[in-house]
Amino acid sequence: MTRRRKIYEGKAKVLFEGPEPGTLVQYFKDDATAFNNEKKGVITGKGVLNNRISEYLMLRLAEVGIPTHFVRRLNMREQLVKEVEIVPVEVVVRNIAAGSICKRFNIEEGTPLPRSIVEYYYKNDELGDPLISEEHITAFGWAAPPEIDDMLSLSLRINDFLTGLFLGIGLRLIDFKLEYGRLYDENEQMRIVLADEITPDGCRLWDVETNEKMDKDRFRRDMGGVAEAYQEVARRLGITPESGQQDIKGPSTIQ
Ligand code: TMP
Ligand code: ASP
């Protein structure tokens, strides 16, 4: 890492000042946490794979008209993104019951949900990202009603698209978490864009044939083979770091 101004350090990523105004460099670490930082570890190579996986998915989503913060990948661990004001609401979309919804409603893991369920969580580590409703979001001013509408409709479109994309490579998209940001243009017009990352850190992906978990649950549940699972997701997407020389070249090779 070069000596640049650090803007923010999260659990799995660092944001640095970008090369031009309105941009940031998003650096992917190998660090992994679970249960709001109670469990900590390092998954060697995770940052490199997540950088690739998120790049790939953000580009595919942009192709179908989803606005995102992604600009281009810079190197093995870094991507250039547009600077946005992060909405402090995590949007979770669930297709099949797993994780916290199983506990909350005593549902067996793997039960298909009657329809896709969208949940909101307040992005606040100190509080452990509590589940919230639209009422909390608007009452506390975390997002305005039209912004919630945008986040909801984008999340459902993203769910439809990614469900198909992953099924095509033999993976079932069980659930995932998204974050959005406010992007201001030259005229101070604002629009909601997809931000953060889409990687196996924040998705549940199960093999269609075997139901094998191919995501961060392997870390959360001490199942082993975490890096191998991320590698396999990247391999099926056709984007393993070994498959190209892009890492040593400049940004012009991307897109
Ligand atoms: P959950 O079942 O623990 O509520 O998680 C639902 C999905 O959201 C799962 O794919 C993991 C992801 N997630 C995050 O990415 N970050 C978080 O802080 C939490 C709680 C979940
Ligand atoms: N990312 C969250 C944490 O670190 C929760 C999780 O993914 O399980 O604590």
Short mmCIF file of C-alpha atoms and ligand atoms in Angstrom, two decimals:
data_model
loop_
_atom_site.label_atom_id
_atom_site.label_comp_id
_atom_site.label_asym_id
_atom_site.label_seq_id
_atom_site.Cartn_x
_atom_site.Cartn_y
_atom_site.Cartn_z
CA MET A 1 0.00 0.00 0.00
CA THR A 2 1.27 3.43 -0.83
CA ARG A 3 1.09 6.34 1.60
CA ARG A 4 -2.25 7.84 0.74
CA ARG A 5 -4.77 9.52 2.92
CA LYS A 6 -6.92 6.91 4.57
CA ILE A 7 -10.56 7.95 4.58
CA TYR A 8 -12.10 5.02 6.38
CA GLU A 9 -11.12 1.56 7.59
CA GLY A 10 -13.79 -1.10 7.88
CA LYS A 11 -13.57 -4.74 8.85
CA ALA A 12 -12.76 -6.08 5.39
CA LYS A 13 -11.83 -2.98 3.38
CA VAL A 14 -9.98 0.30 3.54
CA LEU A 15 -10.97 3.43 1.63
CA PHE A 16 -8.25 5.82 0.49
CA GLU A 17 -8.44 9.19 -1.16
CA GLY A 18 -8.68 8.66 -4.92
CA PRO A 19 -6.50 10.08 -7.69
CA GLU A 20 -9.07 12.66 -8.67
CA PRO A 21 -11.81 14.54 -6.81
CA GLY A 22 -14.96 12.54 -6.29
CA THR A 23 -13.14 9.19 -6.36
CA LEU A 24 -11.89 6.78 -3.72
CA VAL A 25 -9.65 3.73 -3.83
CA GLN A 26 -11.28 0.71 -2.24
CA TYR A 27 -8.68 -1.76 -0.87
CA PHE A 28 -9.79 -5.34 -0.06
CA LYS A 29 -8.16 -6.91 3.01
CA ASP A 30 -7.84 -10.60 3.83
CA ASP A 31 -9.36 -9.95 7.26
CA ALA A 32 -12.63 -11.64 8.07
CA THR A 33 -14.96 -10.99 10.96
CA ALA A 34 -18.25 -12.49 11.96
CA PHE A 35 -20.94 -11.88 14.55
CA ASN A 36 -20.12 -8.18 14.66
CA ASN A 37 -16.39 -8.57 15.22
CA GLU A 38 -16.65 -11.26 17.93
CA LYS A 39 -14.88 -13.70 15.67
CA LYS A 40 -11.81 -12.53 13.77
CA GLY A 41 -9.55 -14.22 11.29
CA VAL A 42 -7.57 -13.94 8.12
CA ILE A 43 -8.53 -15.75 4.94
CA THR A 44 -5.40 -15.65 2.83
CA GLY A 45 -6.14 -14.41 -0.66
CA LYS A 46 -9.72 -13.37 0.13
CA GLY A 47 -9.07 -9.70 -0.67
CA VAL A 48 -7.74 -10.51 -4.12
CA LEU A 49 -10.69 -12.78 -4.91
CA ASN A 50 -13.30 -10.37 -3.53
CA ASN A 51 -11.83 -7.49 -5.52
CA ARG A 52 -12.29 -9.58 -8.68
CA ILE A 53 -15.69 -10.96 -7.78
CA SER A 54 -17.12 -7.56 -6.87
CA GLU A 55 -15.65 -5.99 -10.01
CA TYR A 56 -17.25 -8.68 -12.15
CA LEU A 57 -20.68 -8.49 -10.51
CA MET A 58 -20.78 -4.67 -10.48
CA LEU A 59 -19.90 -4.58 -14.19
CA ARG A 60 -22.56 -7.17 -15.05
CA LEU A 61 -25.13 -5.21 -13.03
CA ALA A 62 -24.14 -1.94 -14.73
CA GLU A 63 -24.76 -3.64 -18.08
CA VAL A 64 -28.37 -4.20 -17.11
CA GLY A 65 -28.83 -0.62 -15.95
CA ILE A 66 -28.07 -0.77 -12.23
CA PRO A 67 -26.17 2.40 -11.24
CA THR A 68 -23.09 1.54 -9.14
CA HIS A 69 -20.13 3.30 -7.55
CA PHE A 70 -17.65 1.06 -9.39
CA VAL A 71 -15.28 2.70 -11.88
CA ARG A 72 -12.51 0.19 -12.59
CA ARG A 73 -10.20 -2.28 -10.95
CA LEU A 74 -6.74 -0.85 -10.36
CA ASN A 75 -4.72 -3.89 -9.28
CA MET A 76 -4.98 -7.15 -7.33
CA ARG A 77 -6.50 -5.62 -4.21
CA GLU A 78 -7.76 -2.19 -5.22
CA GLN A 79 -10.56 -0.70 -7.26
CA LEU A 80 -11.42 2.86 -8.10
CA VAL A 81 -14.92 3.86 -7.01
CA LYS A 82 -16.97 7.04 -7.04
CA GLU A 83 -17.15 8.82 -3.72
CA VAL A 84 -20.65 8.51 -2.32
CA GLU A 85 -22.37 9.29 0.94
CA ILE A 86 -23.18 5.87 2.35
CA VAL A 87 -26.79 5.40 3.44
CA PRO A 88 -26.54 3.82 6.91
CA VAL A 89 -28.99 1.08 6.00
CA GLU A 90 -27.98 -2.46 5.03
CA VAL A 91 -30.48 -4.04 2.67
CA VAL A 92 -30.73 -7.82 2.94
CA VAL A 93 -32.63 -9.84 0.33
CA ARG A 94 -33.52 -13.43 1.19
CA ASN A 95 -34.74 -16.16 -1.14
CA ILE A 96 -34.20 -19.21 1.06
CA ALA A 97 -34.15 -19.22 4.86
CA ALA A 98 -30.65 -19.21 6.37
CA GLY A 99 -28.82 -17.42 9.14
CA SER A 100 -30.62 -14.95 11.38
CA ILE A 101 -34.10 -15.42 9.89
CA CYS A 102 -34.01 -19.10 10.90
CA LYS A 103 -33.35 -18.18 14.52
CA ARG A 104 -35.81 -15.29 14.57
CA PHE A 105 -38.76 -17.29 13.28
CA ASN A 106 -37.64 -20.84 14.04
CA ILE A 107 -37.47 -21.87 10.39
CA GLU A 108 -35.32 -24.74 9.20
CA GLU A 109 -32.31 -23.65 7.18
CA GLY A 110 -32.87 -24.29 3.50
CA THR A 111 -36.62 -23.68 3.55
CA PRO A 112 -37.62 -21.73 0.43
CA LEU A 113 -39.36 -18.49 1.38
CA PRO A 114 -42.87 -17.88 -0.04
CA ARG A 115 -41.41 -14.88 -1.85
CA SER A 116 -38.19 -12.88 -1.70
CA ILE A 117 -38.06 -10.99 1.57
CA VAL A 118 -36.29 -7.64 1.88
CA GLU A 119 -35.07 -6.55 5.31
CA TYR A 120 -33.35 -3.39 6.51
CA TYR A 121 -30.65 -3.21 9.17
CA TYR A 122 -29.21 -0.06 10.74
CA LYS A 123 -25.52 0.04 9.81
CA ASN A 124 -24.03 0.58 13.25
CA ASP A 125 -21.40 -1.79 14.65
CA GLU A 126 -21.81 -0.57 18.24
CA LEU A 127 -25.44 -1.62 18.14
CA GLY A 128 -24.71 -4.81 16.20
CA ASP A 129 -26.61 -3.72 13.07
CA PRO A 130 -30.16 -4.05 14.46
CA LEU A 131 -33.10 -5.03 12.25
CA ILE A 132 -35.21 -1.95 11.49
CA SER A 133 -38.37 -1.02 9.60
CA GLU A 134 -39.06 1.76 7.10
CA GLU A 135 -40.58 3.70 9.99
CA HIS A 136 -37.23 3.82 11.78
CA ILE A 137 -35.43 4.80 8.57
CA THR A 138 -37.67 7.77 7.89
CA ALA A 139 -38.27 8.82 11.52
CA PHE A 140 -34.55 8.93 12.29
CA GLY A 141 -33.73 10.47 8.92
CA TRP A 142 -31.39 7.72 7.68
CA ALA A 143 -33.06 7.84 4.26
CA ALA A 144 -36.00 9.64 2.69
CA PRO A 145 -39.04 7.73 1.38
CA PRO A 146 -38.04 8.10 -2.31
CA GLU A 147 -34.56 6.81 -1.43
CA ILE A 148 -36.08 3.77 0.27
CA ASP A 149 -38.18 3.19 -2.86
CA ASP A 150 -35.04 3.32 -5.01
CA MET A 151 -33.11 0.96 -2.73
CA LEU A 152 -36.02 -1.49 -2.65
CA SER A 153 -36.62 -1.60 -6.39
CA LEU A 154 -32.89 -1.77 -7.18
CA SER A 155 -32.43 -4.58 -4.65
CA LEU A 156 -35.22 -6.65 -6.21
CA ARG A 157 -33.80 -6.13 -9.70
CA ILE A 158 -30.35 -7.08 -8.43
CA ASN A 159 -31.83 -10.18 -6.81
CA ASP A 160 -33.50 -11.27 -10.06
CA PHE A 161 -30.37 -10.71 -12.09
CA LEU A 162 -27.91 -12.29 -9.66
CA THR A 163 -30.17 -15.28 -8.98
CA GLY A 164 -30.03 -16.10 -12.69
CA LEU A 165 -26.35 -15.34 -13.04
CA PHE A 166 -25.41 -17.64 -10.14
CA LEU A 167 -27.81 -20.40 -11.20
CA GLY A 168 -25.98 -20.40 -14.53
CA ILE A 169 -22.81 -21.44 -12.70
CA GLY A 170 -24.49 -23.97 -10.43
CA LEU A 171 -24.91 -21.76 -7.36
CA ARG A 172 -28.10 -20.91 -5.51
CA LEU A 173 -28.28 -17.33 -4.23
CA ILE A 174 -29.74 -17.87 -0.76
CA ASP A 175 -29.47 -14.29 0.52
CA PHE A 176 -27.22 -11.24 0.33
CA LYS A 177 -26.59 -7.81 1.77
CA LEU A 178 -26.31 -4.57 -0.20
CA GLU A 179 -25.29 -1.04 0.66
CA TYR A 180 -26.22 2.09 -1.23
CA GLY A 181 -24.76 5.57 -1.48
CA ARG A 182 -25.83 9.04 -2.55
CA LEU A 183 -23.96 10.18 -5.62
CA TYR A 184 -24.05 13.93 -6.30
CA ASP A 185 -23.43 15.20 -9.84
CA GLU A 186 -22.09 18.60 -10.95
CA ASN A 187 -25.52 20.18 -10.54
CA GLU A 188 -25.86 18.82 -7.01
CA GLN A 189 -28.46 16.39 -8.31
CA MET A 190 -28.45 13.25 -6.21
CA ARG A 191 -29.09 9.66 -7.13
CA ILE A 192 -28.94 6.42 -5.23
CA VAL A 193 -26.28 4.02 -6.49
CA LEU A 194 -25.15 0.55 -5.42
CA ALA A 195 -21.98 0.86 -3.31
CA ASP A 196 -19.68 -1.26 -1.11
CA GLU A 197 -19.15 -4.76 -2.57
CA ILE A 198 -20.92 -7.90 -3.67
CA THR A 199 -18.81 -10.89 -2.64
CA PRO A 200 -19.15 -14.20 -0.79
CA ASP A 201 -18.50 -12.17 2.41
CA GLY A 202 -22.00 -10.74 2.16
CA CYS A 203 -23.86 -13.42 0.17
CA ARG A 204 -24.89 -16.96 0.87
CA LEU A 205 -24.21 -19.20 -2.11
CA TRP A 206 -24.93 -22.93 -2.08
CA ASP A 207 -23.93 -25.44 -4.72
CA VAL A 208 -27.06 -26.44 -6.64
CA GLU A 209 -26.16 -30.15 -6.68
CA THR A 210 -24.69 -30.69 -3.22
CA ASN A 211 -25.97 -27.71 -1.19
CA GLU A 212 -22.36 -27.17 -0.15
CA LYS A 213 -21.81 -23.68 1.29
CA MET A 214 -19.55 -21.52 -0.88
CA ASP A 215 -19.46 -18.35 1.21
CA LYS A 216 -18.47 -16.77 4.53
CA ASP A 217 -20.64 -19.20 6.50
CA ARG A 218 -17.67 -21.58 6.16
CA PHE A 219 -15.71 -19.09 8.27
CA ARG A 220 -18.58 -18.21 10.62
CA ARG A 221 -19.20 -21.90 11.32
CA ASP A 222 -15.56 -23.10 11.34
CA MET A 223 -16.16 -25.43 8.40
CA GLY A 224 -12.74 -24.97 6.81
CA GLY A 225 -12.04 -24.59 3.10
CA VAL A 226 -13.00 -20.92 3.12
CA ALA A 227 -10.43 -19.64 0.62
CA GLU A 228 -11.08 -22.68 -1.57
CA ALA A 229 -14.80 -21.88 -1.67
CA TYR A 230 -14.18 -18.24 -2.70
CA GLN A 231 -11.69 -19.49 -5.29
CA GLU A 232 -14.31 -21.86 -6.67
CA VAL A 233 -16.89 -19.06 -6.95
CA ALA A 234 -14.33 -16.99 -8.88
CA ARG A 235 -13.41 -19.98 -11.04
CA ARG A 236 -17.04 -20.62 -11.98
CA LEU A 237 -17.46 -16.93 -12.80
CA GLY A 238 -14.45 -17.34 -15.09
CA ILE A 239 -12.38 -14.71 -13.28
CA THR A 240 -9.69 -16.48 -11.26
CA PRO A 241 -6.63 -14.26 -10.79
CA GLU A 242 -4.48 -16.93 -12.47
CA SER A 243 -6.56 -16.76 -15.64
CA GLY A 244 -5.18 -13.42 -16.81
CA GLN A 245 -2.25 -11.06 -16.62
CA GLN A 246 -4.38 -8.02 -15.79
CA ASP A 247 -2.93 -7.76 -12.30
CA ILE A 248 0.35 -6.36 -13.44
CA LYS A 249 -1.10 -4.03 -16.03
CA GLY A 250 -2.74 -0.67 -15.58
CA PRO A 251 -6.42 0.15 -15.44
CA SER A 252 -6.68 0.49 -19.21
CA THR A 253 -6.91 -3.30 -19.53
CA ILE A 254 -10.17 -3.38 -17.60
CA GLN A 255 -13.70 -2.99 -19.07
P1 TMP B 1 -27.98 -12.90 8.42
O1 TMP B 1 -28.67 -14.16 8.11
O2 TMP B 1 -26.85 -13.05 9.40
O3 TMP B 1 -28.93 -11.80 8.82
O4 TMP B 1 -27.29 -12.41 7.06
C1 TMP B 1 -28.01 -12.25 5.87
C2 TMP B 1 -27.07 -11.99 4.72
O5 TMP B 1 -26.45 -10.72 4.87
C3 TMP B 1 -25.92 -12.98 4.63
O6 TMP B 1 -25.69 -13.28 3.26
C4 TMP B 1 -24.74 -12.27 5.20
C5 TMP B 1 -25.04 -10.84 4.97
N1 TMP B 1 -24.57 -9.99 6.06
C6 TMP B 1 -23.52 -9.14 5.86
O7 TMP B 1 -22.95 -9.09 4.78
N2 TMP B 1 -23.11 -8.34 6.89
C7 TMP B 1 -23.69 -8.35 8.09
O8 TMP B 1 -23.30 -7.59 8.99
C8 TMP B 1 -24.80 -9.25 8.29
C9 TMP B 1 -25.49 -9.34 9.63
C10 TMP B 1 -25.20 -10.05 7.25
N1 ASP B 2 -19.74 -8.77 8.72
C1 ASP B 2 -20.31 -8.85 10.04
C2 ASP B 2 -19.24 -8.88 11.09
O1 ASP B 2 -18.20 -8.81 11.02
C3 ASP B 2 -21.27 -9.96 10.25
C4 ASP B 2 -21.11 -11.21 9.48
O2 ASP B 2 -20.78 -11.18 8.31
O3 ASP B 2 -21.38 -12.29 10.04
O4 ASP B 2 -19.25 -8.96 12.18
#
